Amino acid sequence: SAQHAAVNNGQYDWSCWVPNSPCTMREPPPTCKGDISVDQLMDTLPDMSQSSVQMAITWHLGRPQPDKVLLGTFDEEYFTEADAKNVMQEFHQELTEIERRITSRNHGLDLSYHYLLPTNIDSSISI
């Protein structure tokens, strides 16, 4: 779940600006830095239609799911034994501490990293 969140939770933020990761290119990419004009760049990048499709697909894949269940939460009580409940309580405490540390690190940053906040991680992959 955390690996999936790290890779996928930010994909729209990164890919919605199509030049960051174009879904297709209409011309071969440049081979040398600084050796391309704006017109050549625009001829290489996807057109408006292709860009719109990329943005729509990326939004659908990366958006929060309406039925998401957060890491460490369960709709039903699966664990009833005291030892299991203690382990779950420790896990929740660790998630709370992780959330606090990430939030603390993000404080004052111009661009915060929130993709691995436990409150943003699904307990399983849901598309």
Tab-separated table of C-alpha atoms in Angstrom, residues 1 3 6 13 20 35 47 52 61-62 66 75 100-101 106:
chain	number	residue	atom	x	y	z
A	1	SER	CA	0.000	0.000	0.000
A	3	GLN	CA	4.739	1.674	-2.212
A	6	ALA	CA	4.486	6.609	-3.177
A	13	ASP	CA	0.292	16.311	-9.826
A	20	ASN	CA	6.696	16.333	-17.603
A	35	ASP	CA	19.471	22.297	-29.516
A	47	ASP	CA	-1.466	17.837	-29.430
A	52	SER	CA	-6.542	16.056	-22.714
A	61	LEU	CA	-6.160	6.588	-12.053
A	62	GLY	CA	-4.778	8.935	-9.412
A	66	PRO	CA	-14.799	7.080	-2.973
A	75	ASP	CA	-14.857	-1.921	8.229
A	100	ARG	CA	3.374	13.803	12.855
A	101	ARG	CA	6.951	13.525	11.550
A	106	ASN	CA	6.605	19.674	5.563
